[in-house]
Structures are given as structure tokens and as C-alpha cells.
mmCIF file with all atom_site columns, C-alpha atoms in Angstrom:
data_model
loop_
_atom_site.group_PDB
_atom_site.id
_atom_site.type_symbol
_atom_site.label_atom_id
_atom_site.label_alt_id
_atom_site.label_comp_id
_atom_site.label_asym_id
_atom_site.label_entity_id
_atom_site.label_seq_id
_atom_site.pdbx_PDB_ins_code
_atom_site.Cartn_x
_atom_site.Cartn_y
_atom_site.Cartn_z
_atom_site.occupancy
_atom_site.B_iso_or_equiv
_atom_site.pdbx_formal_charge
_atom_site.auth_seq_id
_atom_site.auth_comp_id
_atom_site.auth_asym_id
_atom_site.auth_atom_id
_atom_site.pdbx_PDB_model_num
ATOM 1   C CA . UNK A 1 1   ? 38.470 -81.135 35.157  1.00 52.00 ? 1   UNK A CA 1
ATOM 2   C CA . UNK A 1 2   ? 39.830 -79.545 38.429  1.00 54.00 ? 2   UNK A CA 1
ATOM 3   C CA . UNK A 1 3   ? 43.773 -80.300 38.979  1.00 52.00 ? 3   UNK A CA 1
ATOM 4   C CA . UNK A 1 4   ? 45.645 -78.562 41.732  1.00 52.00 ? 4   UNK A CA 1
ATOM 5   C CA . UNK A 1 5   ? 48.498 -76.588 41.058  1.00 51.00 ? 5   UNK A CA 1
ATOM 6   C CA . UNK A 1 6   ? 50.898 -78.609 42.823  1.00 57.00 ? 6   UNK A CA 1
ATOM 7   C CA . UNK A 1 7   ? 49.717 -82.102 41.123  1.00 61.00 ? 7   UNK A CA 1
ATOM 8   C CA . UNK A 1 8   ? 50.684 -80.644 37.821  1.00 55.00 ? 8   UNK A CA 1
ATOM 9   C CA . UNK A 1 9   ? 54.548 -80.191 38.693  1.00 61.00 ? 9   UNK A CA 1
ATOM 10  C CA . UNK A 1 10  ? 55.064 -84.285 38.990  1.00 61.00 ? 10  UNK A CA 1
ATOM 11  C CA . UNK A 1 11  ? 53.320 -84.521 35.753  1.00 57.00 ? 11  UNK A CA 1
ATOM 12  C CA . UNK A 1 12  ? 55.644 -85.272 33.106  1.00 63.00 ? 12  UNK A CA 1
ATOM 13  C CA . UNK A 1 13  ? 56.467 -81.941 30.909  1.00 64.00 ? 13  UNK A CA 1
ATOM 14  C CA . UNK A 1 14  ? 54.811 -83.414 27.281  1.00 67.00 ? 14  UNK A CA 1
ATOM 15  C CA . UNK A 1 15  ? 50.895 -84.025 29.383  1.00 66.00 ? 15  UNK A CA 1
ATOM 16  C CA . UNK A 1 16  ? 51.683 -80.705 31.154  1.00 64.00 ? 16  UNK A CA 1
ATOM 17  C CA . UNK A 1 17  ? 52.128 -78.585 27.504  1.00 71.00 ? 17  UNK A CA 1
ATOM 18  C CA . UNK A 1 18  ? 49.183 -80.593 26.303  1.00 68.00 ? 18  UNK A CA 1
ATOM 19  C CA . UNK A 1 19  ? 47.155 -79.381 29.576  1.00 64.00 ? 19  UNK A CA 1
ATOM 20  C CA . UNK A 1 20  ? 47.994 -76.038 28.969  1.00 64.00 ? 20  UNK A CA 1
ATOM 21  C CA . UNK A 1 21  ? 47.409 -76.149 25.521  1.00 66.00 ? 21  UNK A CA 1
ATOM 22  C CA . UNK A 1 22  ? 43.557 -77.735 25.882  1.00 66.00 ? 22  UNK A CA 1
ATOM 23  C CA . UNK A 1 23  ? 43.181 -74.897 28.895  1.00 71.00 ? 23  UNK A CA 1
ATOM 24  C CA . UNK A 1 24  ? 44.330 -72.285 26.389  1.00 68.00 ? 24  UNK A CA 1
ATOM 25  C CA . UNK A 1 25  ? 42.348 -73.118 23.313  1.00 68.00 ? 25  UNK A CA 1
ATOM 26  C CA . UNK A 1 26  ? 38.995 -73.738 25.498  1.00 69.00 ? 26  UNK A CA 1
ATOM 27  C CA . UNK A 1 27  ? 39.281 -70.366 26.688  1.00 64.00 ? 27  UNK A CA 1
ATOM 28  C CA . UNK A 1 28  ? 39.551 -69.098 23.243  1.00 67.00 ? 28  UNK A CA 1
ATOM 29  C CA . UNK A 1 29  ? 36.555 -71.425 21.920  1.00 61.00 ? 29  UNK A CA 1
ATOM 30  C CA . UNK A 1 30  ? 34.445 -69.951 24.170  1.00 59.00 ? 30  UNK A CA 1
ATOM 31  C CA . UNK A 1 31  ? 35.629 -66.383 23.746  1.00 58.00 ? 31  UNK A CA 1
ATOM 32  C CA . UNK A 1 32  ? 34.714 -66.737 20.005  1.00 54.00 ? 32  UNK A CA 1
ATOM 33  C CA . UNK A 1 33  ? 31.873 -68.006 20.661  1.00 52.00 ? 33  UNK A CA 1
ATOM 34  C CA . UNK A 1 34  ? 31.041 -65.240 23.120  1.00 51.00 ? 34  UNK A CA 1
ATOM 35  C CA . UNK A 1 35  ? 31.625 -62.749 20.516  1.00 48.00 ? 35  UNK A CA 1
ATOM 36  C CA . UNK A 1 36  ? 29.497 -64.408 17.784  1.00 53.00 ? 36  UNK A CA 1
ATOM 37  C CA . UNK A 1 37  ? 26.485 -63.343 19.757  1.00 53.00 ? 37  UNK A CA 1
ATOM 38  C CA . UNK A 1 38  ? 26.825 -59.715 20.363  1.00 56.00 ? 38  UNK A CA 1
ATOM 39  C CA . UNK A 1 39  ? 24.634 -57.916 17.660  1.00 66.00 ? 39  UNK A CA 1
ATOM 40  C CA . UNK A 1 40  ? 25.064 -54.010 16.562  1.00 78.00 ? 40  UNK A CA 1
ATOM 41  C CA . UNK A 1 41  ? 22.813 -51.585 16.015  1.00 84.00 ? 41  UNK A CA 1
ATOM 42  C CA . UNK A 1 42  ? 21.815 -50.463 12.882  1.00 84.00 ? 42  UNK A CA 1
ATOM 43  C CA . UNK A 1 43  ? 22.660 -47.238 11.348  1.00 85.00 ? 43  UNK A CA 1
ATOM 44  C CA . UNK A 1 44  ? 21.199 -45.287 8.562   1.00 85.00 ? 44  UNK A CA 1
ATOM 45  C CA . UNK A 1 45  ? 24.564 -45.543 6.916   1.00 90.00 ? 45  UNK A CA 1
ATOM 46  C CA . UNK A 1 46  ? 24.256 -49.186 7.318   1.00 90.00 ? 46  UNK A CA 1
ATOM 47  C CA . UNK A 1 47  ? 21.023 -49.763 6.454   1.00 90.00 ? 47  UNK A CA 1
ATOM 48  C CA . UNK A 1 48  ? 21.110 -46.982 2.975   1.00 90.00 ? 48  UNK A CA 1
ATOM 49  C CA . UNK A 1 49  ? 24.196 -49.298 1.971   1.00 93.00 ? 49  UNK A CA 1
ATOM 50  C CA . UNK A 1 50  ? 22.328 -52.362 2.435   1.00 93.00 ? 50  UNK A CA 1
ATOM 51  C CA . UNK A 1 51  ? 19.776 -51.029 0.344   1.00 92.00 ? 51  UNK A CA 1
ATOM 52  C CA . UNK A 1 52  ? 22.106 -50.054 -2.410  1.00 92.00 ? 52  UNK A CA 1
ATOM 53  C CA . UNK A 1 53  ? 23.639 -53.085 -2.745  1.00 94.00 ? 53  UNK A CA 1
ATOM 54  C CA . UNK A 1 54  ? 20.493 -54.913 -3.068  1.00 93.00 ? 54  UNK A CA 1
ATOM 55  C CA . UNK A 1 55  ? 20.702 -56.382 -0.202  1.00 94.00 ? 55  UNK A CA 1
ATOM 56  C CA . UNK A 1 56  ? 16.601 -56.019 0.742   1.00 95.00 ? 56  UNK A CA 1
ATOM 57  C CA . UNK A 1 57  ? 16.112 -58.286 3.121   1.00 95.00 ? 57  UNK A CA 1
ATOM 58  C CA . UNK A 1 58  ? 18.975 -57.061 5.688   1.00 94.00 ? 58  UNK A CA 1
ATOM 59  C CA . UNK A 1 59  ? 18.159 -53.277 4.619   1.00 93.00 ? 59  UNK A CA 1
ATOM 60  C CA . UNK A 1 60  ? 14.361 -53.907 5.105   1.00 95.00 ? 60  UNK A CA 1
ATOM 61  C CA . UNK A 1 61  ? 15.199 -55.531 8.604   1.00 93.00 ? 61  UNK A CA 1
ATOM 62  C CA . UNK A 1 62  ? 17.337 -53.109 9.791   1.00 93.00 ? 62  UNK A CA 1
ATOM 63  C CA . UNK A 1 63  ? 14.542 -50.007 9.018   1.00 93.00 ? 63  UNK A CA 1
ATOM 64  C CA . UNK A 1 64  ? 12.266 -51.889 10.836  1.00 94.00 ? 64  UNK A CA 1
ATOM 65  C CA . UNK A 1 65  ? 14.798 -51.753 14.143  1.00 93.00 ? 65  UNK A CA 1
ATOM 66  C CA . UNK A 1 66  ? 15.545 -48.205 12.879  1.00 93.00 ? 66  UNK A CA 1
ATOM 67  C CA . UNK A 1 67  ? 11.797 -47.410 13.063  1.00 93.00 ? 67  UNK A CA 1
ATOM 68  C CA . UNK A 1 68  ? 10.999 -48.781 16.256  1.00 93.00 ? 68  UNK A CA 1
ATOM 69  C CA . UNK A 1 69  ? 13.599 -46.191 18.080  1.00 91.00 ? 69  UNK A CA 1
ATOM 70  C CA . UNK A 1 70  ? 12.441 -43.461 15.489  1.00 92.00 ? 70  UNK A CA 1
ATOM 71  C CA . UNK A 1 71  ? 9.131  -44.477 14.465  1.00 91.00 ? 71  UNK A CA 1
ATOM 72  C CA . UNK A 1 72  ? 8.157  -41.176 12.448  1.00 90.00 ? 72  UNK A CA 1
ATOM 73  C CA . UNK A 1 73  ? 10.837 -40.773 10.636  1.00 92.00 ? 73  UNK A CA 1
ATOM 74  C CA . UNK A 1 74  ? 9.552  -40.446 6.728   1.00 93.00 ? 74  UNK A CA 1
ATOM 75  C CA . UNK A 1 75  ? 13.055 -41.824 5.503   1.00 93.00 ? 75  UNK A CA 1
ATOM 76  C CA . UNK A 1 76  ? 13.186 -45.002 7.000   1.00 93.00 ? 76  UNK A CA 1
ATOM 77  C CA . UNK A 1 77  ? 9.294  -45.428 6.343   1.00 94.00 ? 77  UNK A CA 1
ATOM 78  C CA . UNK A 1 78  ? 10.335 -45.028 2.919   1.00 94.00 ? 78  UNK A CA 1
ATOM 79  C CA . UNK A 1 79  ? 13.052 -47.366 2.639   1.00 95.00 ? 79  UNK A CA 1
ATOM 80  C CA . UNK A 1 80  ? 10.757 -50.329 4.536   1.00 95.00 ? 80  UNK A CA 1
ATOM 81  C CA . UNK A 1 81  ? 8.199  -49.994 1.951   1.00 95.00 ? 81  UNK A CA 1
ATOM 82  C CA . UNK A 1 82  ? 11.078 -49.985 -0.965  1.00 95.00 ? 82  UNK A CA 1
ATOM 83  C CA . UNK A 1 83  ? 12.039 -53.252 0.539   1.00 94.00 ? 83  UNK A CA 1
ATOM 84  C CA . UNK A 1 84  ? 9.102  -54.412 0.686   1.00 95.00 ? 84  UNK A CA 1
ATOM 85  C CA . UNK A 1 85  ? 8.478  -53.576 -2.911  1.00 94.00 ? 85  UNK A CA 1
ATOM 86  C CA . UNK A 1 86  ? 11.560 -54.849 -3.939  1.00 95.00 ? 86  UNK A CA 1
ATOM 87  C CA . UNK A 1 87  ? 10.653 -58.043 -1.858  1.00 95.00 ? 87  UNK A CA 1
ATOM 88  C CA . UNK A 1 88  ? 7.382  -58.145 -3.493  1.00 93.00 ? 88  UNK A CA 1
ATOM 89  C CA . UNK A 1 89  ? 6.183  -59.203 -0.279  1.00 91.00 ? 89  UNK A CA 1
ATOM 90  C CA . UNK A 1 90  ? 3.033  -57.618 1.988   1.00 91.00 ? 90  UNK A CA 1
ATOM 91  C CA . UNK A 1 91  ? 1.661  -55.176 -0.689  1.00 91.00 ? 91  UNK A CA 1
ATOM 92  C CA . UNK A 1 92  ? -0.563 -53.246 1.781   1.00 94.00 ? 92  UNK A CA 1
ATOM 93  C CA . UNK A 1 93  ? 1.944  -52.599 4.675   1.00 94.00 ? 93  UNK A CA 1
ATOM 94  C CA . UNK A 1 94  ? 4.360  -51.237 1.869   1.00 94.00 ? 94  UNK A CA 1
ATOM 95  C CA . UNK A 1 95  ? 1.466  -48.445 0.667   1.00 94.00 ? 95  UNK A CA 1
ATOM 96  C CA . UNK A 1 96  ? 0.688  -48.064 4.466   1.00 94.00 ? 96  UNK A CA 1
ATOM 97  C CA . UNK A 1 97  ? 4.234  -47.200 5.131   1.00 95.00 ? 97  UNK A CA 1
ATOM 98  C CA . UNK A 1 98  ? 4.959  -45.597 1.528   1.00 94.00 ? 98  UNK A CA 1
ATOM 99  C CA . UNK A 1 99  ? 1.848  -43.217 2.278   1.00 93.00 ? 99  UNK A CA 1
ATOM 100 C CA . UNK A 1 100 ? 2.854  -42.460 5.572   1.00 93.00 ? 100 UNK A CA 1
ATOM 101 C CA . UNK A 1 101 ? 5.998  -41.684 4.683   1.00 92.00 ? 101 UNK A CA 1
ATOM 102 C CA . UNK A 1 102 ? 4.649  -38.836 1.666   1.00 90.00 ? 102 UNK A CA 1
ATOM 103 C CA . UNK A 1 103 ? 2.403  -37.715 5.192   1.00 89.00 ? 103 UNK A CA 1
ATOM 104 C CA . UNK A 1 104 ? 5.458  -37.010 7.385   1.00 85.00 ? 104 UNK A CA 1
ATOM 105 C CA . UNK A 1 105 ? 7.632  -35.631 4.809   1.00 79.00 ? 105 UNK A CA 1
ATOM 106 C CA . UNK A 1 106 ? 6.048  -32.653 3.866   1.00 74.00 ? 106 UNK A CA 1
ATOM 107 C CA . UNK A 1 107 ? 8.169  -29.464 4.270   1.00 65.00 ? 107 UNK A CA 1
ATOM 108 C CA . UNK A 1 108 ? 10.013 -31.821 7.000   1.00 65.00 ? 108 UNK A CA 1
ATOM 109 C CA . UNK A 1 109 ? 12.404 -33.961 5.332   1.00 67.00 ? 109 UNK A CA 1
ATOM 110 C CA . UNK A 1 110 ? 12.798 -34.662 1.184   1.00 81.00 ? 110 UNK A CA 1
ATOM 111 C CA . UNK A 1 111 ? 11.850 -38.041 0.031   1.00 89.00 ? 111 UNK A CA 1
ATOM 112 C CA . UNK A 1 112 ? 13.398 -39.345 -2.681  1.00 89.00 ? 112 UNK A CA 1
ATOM 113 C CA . UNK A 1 113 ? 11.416 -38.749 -6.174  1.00 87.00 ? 113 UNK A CA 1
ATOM 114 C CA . UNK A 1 114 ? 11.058 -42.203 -6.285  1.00 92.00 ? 114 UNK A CA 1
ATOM 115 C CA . UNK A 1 115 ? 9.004  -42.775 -3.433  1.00 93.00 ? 115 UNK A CA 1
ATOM 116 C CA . UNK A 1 116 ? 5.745  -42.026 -5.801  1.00 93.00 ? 116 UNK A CA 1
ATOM 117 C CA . UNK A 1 117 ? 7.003  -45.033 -8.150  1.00 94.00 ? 117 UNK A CA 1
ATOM 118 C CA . UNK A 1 118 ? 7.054  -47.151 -4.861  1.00 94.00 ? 118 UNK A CA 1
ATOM 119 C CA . UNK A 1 119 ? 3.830  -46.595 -3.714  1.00 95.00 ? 119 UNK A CA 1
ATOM 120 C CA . UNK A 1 120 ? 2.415  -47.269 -7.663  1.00 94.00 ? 120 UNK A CA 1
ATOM 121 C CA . UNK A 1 121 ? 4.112  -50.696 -7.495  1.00 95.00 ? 121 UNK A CA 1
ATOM 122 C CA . UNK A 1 122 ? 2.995  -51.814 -3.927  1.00 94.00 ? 122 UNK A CA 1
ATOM 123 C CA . UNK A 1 123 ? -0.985 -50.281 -5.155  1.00 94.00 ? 123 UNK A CA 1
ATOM 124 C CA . UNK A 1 124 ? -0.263 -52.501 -8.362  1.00 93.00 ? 124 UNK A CA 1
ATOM 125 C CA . UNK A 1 125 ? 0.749  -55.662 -6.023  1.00 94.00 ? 125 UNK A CA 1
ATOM 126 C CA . UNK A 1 126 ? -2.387 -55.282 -4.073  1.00 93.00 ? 126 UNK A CA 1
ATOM 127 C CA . UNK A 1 127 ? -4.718 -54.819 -6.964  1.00 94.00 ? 127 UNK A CA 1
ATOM 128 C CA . UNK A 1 128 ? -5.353 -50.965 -6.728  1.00 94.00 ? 128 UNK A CA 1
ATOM 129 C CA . UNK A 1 129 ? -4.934 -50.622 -10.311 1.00 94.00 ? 129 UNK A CA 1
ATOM 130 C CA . UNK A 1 130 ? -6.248 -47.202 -10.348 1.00 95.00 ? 130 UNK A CA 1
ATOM 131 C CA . UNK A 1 131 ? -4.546 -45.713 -7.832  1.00 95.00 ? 131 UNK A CA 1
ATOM 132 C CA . UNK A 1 132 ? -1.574 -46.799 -9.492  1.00 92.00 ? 132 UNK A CA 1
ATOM 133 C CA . UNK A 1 133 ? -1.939 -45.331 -12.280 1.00 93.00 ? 133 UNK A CA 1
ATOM 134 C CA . UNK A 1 134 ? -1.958 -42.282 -10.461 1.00 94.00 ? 134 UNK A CA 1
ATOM 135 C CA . UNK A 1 135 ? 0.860  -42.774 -8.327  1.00 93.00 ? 135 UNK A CA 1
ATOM 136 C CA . UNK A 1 136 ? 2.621  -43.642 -11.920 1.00 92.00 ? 136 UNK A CA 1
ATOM 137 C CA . UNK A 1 137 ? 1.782  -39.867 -13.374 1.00 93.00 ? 137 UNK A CA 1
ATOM 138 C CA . UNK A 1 138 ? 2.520  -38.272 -9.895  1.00 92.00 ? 138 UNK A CA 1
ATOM 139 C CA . UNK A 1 139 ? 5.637  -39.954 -9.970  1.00 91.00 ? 139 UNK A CA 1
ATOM 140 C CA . UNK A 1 140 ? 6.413  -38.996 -13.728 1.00 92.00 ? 140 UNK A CA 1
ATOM 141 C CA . UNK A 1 141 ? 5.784  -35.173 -13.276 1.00 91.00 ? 141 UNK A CA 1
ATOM 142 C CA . UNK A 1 142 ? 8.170  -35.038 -10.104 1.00 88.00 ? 142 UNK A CA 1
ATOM 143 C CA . UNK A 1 143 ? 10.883 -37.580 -10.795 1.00 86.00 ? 143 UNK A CA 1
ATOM 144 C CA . UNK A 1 144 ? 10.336 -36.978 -14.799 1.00 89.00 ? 144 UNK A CA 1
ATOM 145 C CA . UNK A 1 145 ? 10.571 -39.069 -17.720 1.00 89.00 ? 145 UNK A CA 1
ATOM 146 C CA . UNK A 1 146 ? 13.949 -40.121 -17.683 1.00 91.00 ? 146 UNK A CA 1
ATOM 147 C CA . UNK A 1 147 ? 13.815 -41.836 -14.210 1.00 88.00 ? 147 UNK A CA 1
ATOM 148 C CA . UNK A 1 148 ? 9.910  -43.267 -15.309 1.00 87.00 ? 148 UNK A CA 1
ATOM 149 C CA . UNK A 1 149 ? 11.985 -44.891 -18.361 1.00 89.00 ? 149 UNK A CA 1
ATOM 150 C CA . UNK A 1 150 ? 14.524 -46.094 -16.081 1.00 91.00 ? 150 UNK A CA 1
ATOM 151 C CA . UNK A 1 151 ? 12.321 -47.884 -13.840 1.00 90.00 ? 151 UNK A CA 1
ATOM 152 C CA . UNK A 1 152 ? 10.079 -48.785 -16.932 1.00 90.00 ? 152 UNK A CA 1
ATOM 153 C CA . UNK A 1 153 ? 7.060  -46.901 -15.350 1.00 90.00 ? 153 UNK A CA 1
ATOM 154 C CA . UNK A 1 154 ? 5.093  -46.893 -18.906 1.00 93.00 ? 154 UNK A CA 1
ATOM 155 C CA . UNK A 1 155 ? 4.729  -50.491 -19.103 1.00 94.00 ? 155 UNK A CA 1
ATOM 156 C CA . UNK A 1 156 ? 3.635  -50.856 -15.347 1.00 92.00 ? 156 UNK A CA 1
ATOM 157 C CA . UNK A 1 157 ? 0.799  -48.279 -16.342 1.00 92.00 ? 157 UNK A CA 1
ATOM 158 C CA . UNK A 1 158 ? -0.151 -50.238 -19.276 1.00 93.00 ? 158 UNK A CA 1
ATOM 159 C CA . UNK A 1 159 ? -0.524 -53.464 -17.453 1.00 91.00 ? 159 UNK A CA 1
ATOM 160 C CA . UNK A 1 160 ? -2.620 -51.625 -14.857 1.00 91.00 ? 160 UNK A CA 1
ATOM 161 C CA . UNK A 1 161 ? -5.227 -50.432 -17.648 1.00 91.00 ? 161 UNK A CA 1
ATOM 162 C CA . UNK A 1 162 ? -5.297 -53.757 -19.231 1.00 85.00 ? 162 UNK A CA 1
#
């Protein structure tokens, strides 16, 4: 709607306000919706709360973006295949990225001791029962028993032997 300037003096002052009014909150409709669109970039702060909170399918999307801009970084490999685990979806990319991860980190950057239990769970959810078992023990002598009891590592060995 296109009005000239001078046509909206001889309008009487109640249609002007309401003019004005419809002007003003269009221009803030749109800003909002402007605003809605604009998307930040994930952190590692971001992304390690996410994770925390349980929150796996945000945290597990945001490594991903993480990974593409620092794709050999064993942390972030780590936390993708957590989510992934913790998603119980796509067993094999999570041991891909779980193994990579135990690759990479060596001398370079600590993993979290239970990166070990991760990779036994995504071996277990692909049907590696074996090598599951042995991520299990691995992960018992480094992150010892009280964190295998925690995450209730002896019964996910004992449905791997059966």
C-alpha cells in the first residue's frame, strides 16, 4: 500500500494512528522474523553442555558441524560417537569415530576414560560381541571398577558372552 505523504495529512487523525500503527508493527513482524533465521555456530562449550544435559541429539549435531571445520580433532570424534551411543543409532559409524578418536589421541590430547566403554557399547550394538568384551576390560583397567559399576559394564559383558 503506497500513500503519499501529503494524502495522509487530510486523513482524519484516528485512520492516521491506525496507519502508523500497522506500518510500525509490520516492520517489527518482519524484523522478528528476520532474526529467527540467523543460526550460531557451535562451540565446544556449547556442544560439552549439550552433552551433559542429555541433550544427544543437539550435542551429537553440533560435533558433527564442529568436525567438519576441525575434522581431526579426537574430542569431538569422541563426543559424536557418545551420541551416537547414547542415541543407539548407527552402531558402526560410532566405533568408526570412537576408534578414530583412541587413533588421534595418543600423546596428543586425553580422552576421557570412558571413551573405551563407548566403543564396547557401539561393538555390542553392531554384534561384535568379542571385541566388546575387550573394549569392556580395556575400559575397566583404565577408568577402574568404580566407573565400570557406574555404567554397569559387568552386565554388558555378561550379555555379550551369553
Amino acid at each position: 500500500m503506497v500513500i503519499k505523504v501529503n494524502k495522509l495529512r487530510d486523513l482524519k487523525p484516528g485512520i492516521r494512528q491506525y496507519l502508523l500503527l500497522l506500518i510500525l508493527l509490520s516492520c517489527s513482524v518482519l524484523n522478528n522474523l528476520y532474526s529467527q533465521t540467523t543460526k550460531t555456530k557451535p562451540t565446544r562449550q556449547s556442544s560439552v553442555e549439550a552433552f551433559s544435559k542429555g541433550d544427544f541429539e543437539k550435542a551429537y549435531g553440533e560435533f558433527r558441524e564442529l568436525l567438519l571445520v576441525y575434522p581431526k580433532d579426537p574430542l569431538y570424534k569422541y563426543y559424536a560417537g557418545a551420541c551416537l551411543v547414547k542415541l543407539n543409532r548407527n552402531s558402526e559409524q560410532a566405533e568408526s569415530v570412537l576408534t578414530e578418536a583412541l587413533k588421534a589421541s595418543s600423546g596428543v590430547k586425553a580422552l576421557p576414560a570412558d571413551v573405551r566403554f563407548y566403543l564396547g557399547r557401539a561393538q555390542q550394538m553392531s554384534g561384535k560381541f568379542q571385541e566388546a568384551v575387550v573394549s569392556y576390560n580395556l575400559f575397566i583397567e583404565e577408568g577402574g571398577k568404580k566407573a565400570a559399576k557406574e555404567l554397569n559394564t559387568q552386565e554388558y559383558i555378561q550379555q555379550c558372552n551369553e
